[in-house]
PDB file of C-alpha atoms in Angstrom:
ATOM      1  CA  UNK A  25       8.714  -4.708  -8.109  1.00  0.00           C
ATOM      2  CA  UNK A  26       8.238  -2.312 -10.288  1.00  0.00           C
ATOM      3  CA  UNK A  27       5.011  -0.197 -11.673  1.00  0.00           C
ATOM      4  CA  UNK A  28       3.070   3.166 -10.104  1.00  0.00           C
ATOM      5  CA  UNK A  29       3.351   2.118  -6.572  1.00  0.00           C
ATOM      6  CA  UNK A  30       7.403   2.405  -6.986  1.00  0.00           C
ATOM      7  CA  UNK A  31       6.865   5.928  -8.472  1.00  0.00           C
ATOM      8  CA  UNK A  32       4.927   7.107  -5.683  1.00  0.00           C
ATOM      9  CA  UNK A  33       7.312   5.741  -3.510  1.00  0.00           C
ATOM     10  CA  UNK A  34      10.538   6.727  -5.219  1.00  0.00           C
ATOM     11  CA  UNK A  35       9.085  10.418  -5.552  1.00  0.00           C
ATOM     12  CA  UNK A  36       7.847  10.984  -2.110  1.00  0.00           C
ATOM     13  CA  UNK A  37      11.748   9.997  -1.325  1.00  0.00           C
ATOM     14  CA  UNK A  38      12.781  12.063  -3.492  1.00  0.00           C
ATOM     15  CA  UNK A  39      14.273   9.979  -6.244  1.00  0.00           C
ATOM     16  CA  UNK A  40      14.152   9.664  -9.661  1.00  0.00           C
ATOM     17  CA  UNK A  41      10.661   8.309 -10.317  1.00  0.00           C
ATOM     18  CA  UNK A  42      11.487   5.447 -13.238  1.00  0.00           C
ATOM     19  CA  UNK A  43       9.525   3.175 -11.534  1.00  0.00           C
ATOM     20  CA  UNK A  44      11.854   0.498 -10.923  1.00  0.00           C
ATOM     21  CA  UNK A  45      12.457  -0.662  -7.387  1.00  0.00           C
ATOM     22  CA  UNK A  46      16.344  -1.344  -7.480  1.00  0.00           C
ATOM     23  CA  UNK A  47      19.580  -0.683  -5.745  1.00  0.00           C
ATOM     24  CA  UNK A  48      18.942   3.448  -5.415  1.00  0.00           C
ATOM     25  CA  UNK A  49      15.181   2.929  -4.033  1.00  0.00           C
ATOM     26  CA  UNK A  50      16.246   0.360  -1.628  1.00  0.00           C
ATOM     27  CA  UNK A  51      19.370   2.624  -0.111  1.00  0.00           C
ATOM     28  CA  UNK A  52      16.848   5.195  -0.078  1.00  0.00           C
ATOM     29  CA  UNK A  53      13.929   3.590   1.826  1.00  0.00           C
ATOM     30  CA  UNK A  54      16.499   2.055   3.991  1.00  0.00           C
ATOM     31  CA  UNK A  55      17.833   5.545   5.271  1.00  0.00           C
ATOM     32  CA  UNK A  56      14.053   6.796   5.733  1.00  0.00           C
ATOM     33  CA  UNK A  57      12.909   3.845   7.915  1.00  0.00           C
ATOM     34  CA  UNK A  58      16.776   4.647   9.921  1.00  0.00           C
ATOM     35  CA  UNK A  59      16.429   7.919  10.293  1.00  0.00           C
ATOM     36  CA  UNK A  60      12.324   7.293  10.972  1.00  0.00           C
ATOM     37  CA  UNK A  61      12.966   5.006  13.867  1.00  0.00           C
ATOM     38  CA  UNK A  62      11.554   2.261  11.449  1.00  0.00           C
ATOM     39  CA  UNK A  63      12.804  -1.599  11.000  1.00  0.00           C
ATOM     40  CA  UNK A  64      15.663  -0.494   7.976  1.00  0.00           C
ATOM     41  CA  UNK A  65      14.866  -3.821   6.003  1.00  0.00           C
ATOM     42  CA  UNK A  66      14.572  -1.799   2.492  1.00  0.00           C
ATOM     43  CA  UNK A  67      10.698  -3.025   2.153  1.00  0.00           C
ATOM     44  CA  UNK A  68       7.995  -0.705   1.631  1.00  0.00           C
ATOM     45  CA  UNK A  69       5.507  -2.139   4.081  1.00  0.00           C
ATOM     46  CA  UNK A  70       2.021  -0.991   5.749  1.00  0.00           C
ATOM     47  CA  UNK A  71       4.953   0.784   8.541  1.00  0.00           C
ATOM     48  CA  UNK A  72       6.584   2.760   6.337  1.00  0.00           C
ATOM     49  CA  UNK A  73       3.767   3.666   3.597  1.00  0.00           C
ATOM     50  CA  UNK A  74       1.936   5.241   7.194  1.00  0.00           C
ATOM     51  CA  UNK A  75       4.987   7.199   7.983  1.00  0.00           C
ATOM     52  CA  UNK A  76       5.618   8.551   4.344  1.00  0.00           C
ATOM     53  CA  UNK A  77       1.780   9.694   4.562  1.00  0.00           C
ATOM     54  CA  UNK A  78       1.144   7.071   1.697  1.00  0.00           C
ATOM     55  CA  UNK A  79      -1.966   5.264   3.229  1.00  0.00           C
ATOM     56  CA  UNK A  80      -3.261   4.895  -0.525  1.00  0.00           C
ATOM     57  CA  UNK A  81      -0.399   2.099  -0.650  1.00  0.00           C
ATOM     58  CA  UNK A  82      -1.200  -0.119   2.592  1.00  0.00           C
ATOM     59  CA  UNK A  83      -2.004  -3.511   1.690  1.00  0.00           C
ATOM     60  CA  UNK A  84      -2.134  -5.565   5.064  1.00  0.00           C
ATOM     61  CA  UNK A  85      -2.137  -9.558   3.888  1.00  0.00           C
ATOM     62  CA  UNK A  86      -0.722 -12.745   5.301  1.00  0.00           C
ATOM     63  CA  UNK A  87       2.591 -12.376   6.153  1.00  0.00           C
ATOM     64  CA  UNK A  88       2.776  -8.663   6.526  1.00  0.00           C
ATOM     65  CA  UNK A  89       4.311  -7.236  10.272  1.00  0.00           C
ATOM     66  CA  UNK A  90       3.612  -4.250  12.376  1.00  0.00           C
ATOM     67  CA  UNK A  91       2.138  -1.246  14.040  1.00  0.00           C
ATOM     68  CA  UNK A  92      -0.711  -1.263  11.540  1.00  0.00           C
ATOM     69  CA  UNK A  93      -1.287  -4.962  11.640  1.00  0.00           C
ATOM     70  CA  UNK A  94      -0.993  -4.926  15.426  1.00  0.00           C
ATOM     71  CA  UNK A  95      -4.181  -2.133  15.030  1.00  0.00           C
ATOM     72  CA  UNK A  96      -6.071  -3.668  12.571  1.00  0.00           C
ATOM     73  CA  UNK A  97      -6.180  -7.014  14.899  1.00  0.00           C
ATOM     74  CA  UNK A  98      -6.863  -4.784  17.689  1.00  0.00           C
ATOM     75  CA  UNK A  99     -10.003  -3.956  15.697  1.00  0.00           C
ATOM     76  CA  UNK A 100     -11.037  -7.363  14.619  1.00  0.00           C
ATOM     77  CA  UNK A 101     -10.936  -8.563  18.042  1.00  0.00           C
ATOM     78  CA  UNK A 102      -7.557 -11.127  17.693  1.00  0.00           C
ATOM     79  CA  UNK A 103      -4.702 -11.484  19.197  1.00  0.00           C
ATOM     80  CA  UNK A 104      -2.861  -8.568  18.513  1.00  0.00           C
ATOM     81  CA  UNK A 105       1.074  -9.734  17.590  1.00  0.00           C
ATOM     82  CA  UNK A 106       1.538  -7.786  14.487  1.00  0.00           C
ATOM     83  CA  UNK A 107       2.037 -10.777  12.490  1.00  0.00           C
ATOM     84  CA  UNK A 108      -0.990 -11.254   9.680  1.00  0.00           C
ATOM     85  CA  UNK A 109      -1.322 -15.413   9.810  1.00  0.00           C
ATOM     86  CA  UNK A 110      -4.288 -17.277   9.431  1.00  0.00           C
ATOM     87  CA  UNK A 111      -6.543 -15.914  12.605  1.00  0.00           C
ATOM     88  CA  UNK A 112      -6.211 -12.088  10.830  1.00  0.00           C
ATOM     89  CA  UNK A 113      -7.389 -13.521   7.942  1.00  0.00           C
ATOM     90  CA  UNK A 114     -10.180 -15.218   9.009  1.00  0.00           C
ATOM     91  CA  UNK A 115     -11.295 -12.581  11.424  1.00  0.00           C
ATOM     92  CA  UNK A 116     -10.748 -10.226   8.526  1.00  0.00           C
ATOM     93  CA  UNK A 117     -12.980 -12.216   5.786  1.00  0.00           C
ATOM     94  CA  UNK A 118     -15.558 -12.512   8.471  1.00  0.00           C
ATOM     95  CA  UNK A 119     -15.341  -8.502   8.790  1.00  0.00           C
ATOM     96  CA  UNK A 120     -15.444  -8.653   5.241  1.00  0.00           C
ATOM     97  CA  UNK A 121     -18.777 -10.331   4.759  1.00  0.00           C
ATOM     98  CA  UNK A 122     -20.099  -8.721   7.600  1.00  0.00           C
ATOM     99  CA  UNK A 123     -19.812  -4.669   5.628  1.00  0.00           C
ATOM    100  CA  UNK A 124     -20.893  -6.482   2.186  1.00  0.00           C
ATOM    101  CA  UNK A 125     -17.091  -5.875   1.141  1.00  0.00           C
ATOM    102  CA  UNK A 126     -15.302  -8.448  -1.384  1.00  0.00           C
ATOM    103  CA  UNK A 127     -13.873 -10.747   0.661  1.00  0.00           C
ATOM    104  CA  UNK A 128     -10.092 -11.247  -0.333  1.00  0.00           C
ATOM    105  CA  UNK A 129      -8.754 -11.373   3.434  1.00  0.00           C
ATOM    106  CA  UNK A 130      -6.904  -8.474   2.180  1.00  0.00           C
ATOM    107  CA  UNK A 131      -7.268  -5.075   4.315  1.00  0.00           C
ATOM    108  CA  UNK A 132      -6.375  -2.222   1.368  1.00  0.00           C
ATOM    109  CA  UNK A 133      -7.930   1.374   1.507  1.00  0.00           C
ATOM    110  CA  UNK A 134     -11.421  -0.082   1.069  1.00  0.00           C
ATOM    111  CA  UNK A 135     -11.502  -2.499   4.097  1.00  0.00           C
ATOM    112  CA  UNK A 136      -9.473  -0.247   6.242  1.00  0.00           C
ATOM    113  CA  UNK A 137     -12.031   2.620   6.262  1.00  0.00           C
ATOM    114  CA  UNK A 138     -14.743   0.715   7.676  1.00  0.00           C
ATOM    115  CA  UNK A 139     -12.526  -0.276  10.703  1.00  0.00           C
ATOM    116  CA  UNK A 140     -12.823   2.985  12.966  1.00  0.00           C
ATOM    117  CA  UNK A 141      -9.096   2.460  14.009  1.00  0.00           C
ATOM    118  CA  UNK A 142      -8.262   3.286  10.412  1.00  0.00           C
ATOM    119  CA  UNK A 143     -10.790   6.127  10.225  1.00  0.00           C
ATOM    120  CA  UNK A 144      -8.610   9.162  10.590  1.00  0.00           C
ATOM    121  CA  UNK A 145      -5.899   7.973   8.289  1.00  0.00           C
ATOM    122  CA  UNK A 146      -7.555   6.264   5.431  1.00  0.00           C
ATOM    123  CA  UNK A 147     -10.221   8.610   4.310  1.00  0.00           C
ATOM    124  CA  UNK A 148     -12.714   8.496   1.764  1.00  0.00           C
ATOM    125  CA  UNK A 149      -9.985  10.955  -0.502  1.00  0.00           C
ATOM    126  CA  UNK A 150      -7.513   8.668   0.356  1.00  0.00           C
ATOM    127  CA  UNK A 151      -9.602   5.175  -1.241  1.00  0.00           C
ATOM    128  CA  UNK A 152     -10.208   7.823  -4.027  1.00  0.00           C
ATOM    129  CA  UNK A 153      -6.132   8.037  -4.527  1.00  0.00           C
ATOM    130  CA  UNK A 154      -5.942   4.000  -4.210  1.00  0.00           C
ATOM    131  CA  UNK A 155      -9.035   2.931  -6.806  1.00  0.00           C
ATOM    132  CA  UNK A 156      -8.109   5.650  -9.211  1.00  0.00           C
ATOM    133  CA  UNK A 157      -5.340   5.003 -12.128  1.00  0.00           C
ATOM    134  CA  UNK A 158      -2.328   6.778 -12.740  1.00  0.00           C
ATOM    135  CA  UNK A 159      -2.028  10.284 -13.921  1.00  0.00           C
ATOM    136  CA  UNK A 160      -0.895   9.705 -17.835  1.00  0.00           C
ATOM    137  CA  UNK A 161       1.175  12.604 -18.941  1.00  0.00           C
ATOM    138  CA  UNK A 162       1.428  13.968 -22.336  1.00  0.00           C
ATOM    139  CA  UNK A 163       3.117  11.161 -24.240  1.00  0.00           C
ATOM    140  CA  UNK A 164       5.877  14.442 -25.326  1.00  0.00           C
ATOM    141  CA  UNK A 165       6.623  15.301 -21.656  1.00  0.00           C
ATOM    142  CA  UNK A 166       9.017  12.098 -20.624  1.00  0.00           C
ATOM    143  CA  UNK A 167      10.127   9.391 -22.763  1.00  0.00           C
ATOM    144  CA  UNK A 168       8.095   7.089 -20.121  1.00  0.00           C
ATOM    145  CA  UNK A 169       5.275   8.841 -20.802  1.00  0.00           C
ATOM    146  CA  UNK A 170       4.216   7.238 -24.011  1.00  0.00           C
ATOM    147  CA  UNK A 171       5.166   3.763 -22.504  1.00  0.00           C
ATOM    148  CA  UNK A 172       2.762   4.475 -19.670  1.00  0.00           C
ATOM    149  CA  UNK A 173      -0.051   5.679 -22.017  1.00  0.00           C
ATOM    150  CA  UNK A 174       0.067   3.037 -23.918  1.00  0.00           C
ATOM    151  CA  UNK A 175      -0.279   0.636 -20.773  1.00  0.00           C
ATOM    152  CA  UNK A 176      -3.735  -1.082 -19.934  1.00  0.00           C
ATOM    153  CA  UNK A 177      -5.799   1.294 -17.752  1.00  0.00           C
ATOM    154  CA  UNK A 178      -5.238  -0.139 -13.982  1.00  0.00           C
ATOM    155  CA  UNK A 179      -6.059   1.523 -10.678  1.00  0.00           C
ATOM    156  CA  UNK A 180      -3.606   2.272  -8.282  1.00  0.00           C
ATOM    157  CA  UNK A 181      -5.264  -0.909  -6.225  1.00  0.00           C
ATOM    158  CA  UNK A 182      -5.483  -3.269  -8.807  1.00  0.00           C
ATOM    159  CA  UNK A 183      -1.765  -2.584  -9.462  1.00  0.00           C
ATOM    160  CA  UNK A 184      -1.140  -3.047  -5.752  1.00  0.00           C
ATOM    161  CA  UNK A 185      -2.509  -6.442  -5.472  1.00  0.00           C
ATOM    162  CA  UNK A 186      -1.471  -8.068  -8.076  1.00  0.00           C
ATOM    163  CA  UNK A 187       1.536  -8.289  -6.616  1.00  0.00           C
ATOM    164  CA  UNK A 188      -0.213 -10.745  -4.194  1.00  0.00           C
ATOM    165  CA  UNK A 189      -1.927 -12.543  -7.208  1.00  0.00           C
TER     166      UNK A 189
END
């Protein structure tokens, strides 16, 4: 993976931010989720994004495992095993068309703050953070820079799921 998500992540664990999710990031994330009582499999999951105070980044899908999954089907009324499979994902597009929310069966920032488990955590500054783009720096400040403001305008969210695309 790579992209604005990595940054975040790689400066909140305080890394170099190149944006590249390699060897470093991964011996890095792995010694957070150790020391954080976390499952040390060097993936930046709904988990760990909670405990780094990066709920901009929480993407719950199929296939994601967890606290935060366990809540979120809590919430929807399912079985709650912390494993996102099929039942999540229908209970979740049924929540979706329920609050008049695009229904992706995806819970990001937007679906998570109408789901009162969520509230406290993801709040309206934080689905702010996740829809806006990244901060473009002067293109003289990093040699990056001019790379990244060159790039195709893309929220923080859009970048986030298209990894799932």
């Amino acid at each position: 993976m790579a992209g604005e998500p990595v940054r975040i992540l790689q400066s909140k664990l305080g890394l170099a931010a190149d944006g590249q999710f390699g060897p470093a990031t991964e011996q890095a994330l792995k010694a957070y989720q150790t020391a954080h009582g976390l499952e040390a499999d060097g993936i930046a999951g709904p988990d760990t994004f909670l405990a780094l105070d990066l709920p901009e980044l929480i993407l719950l899908a199929v296939g994601s495992r967890g606290e935060a999954v366990k809540k979120l089907q809590a919430a929807l009324g399912v079985a709650a095993d912390g494993v996102f499979g099929a039942g999540t994902e229908t209970a979740l597009k049924a929540f979706q068309t329920k609050n008049g929310l695009d229904v992706d069966g995806m819970a990001g920032p937007v679906t998570l703050q109408k789901i009162s488990a969520f509230a406290a955590i993801i709040t309206p500054a934080v689905v702010e953070k996740a829809l806006s783009g990244p901060e473009v720096p002067s293109a003289d400040s990093k040699p990056a820079a001019a790379e990244l403001a060159k790039a195709p305008h893309k929220s923080l969210w859009q970048t986030i799921t298209s990894f799932f695309s």
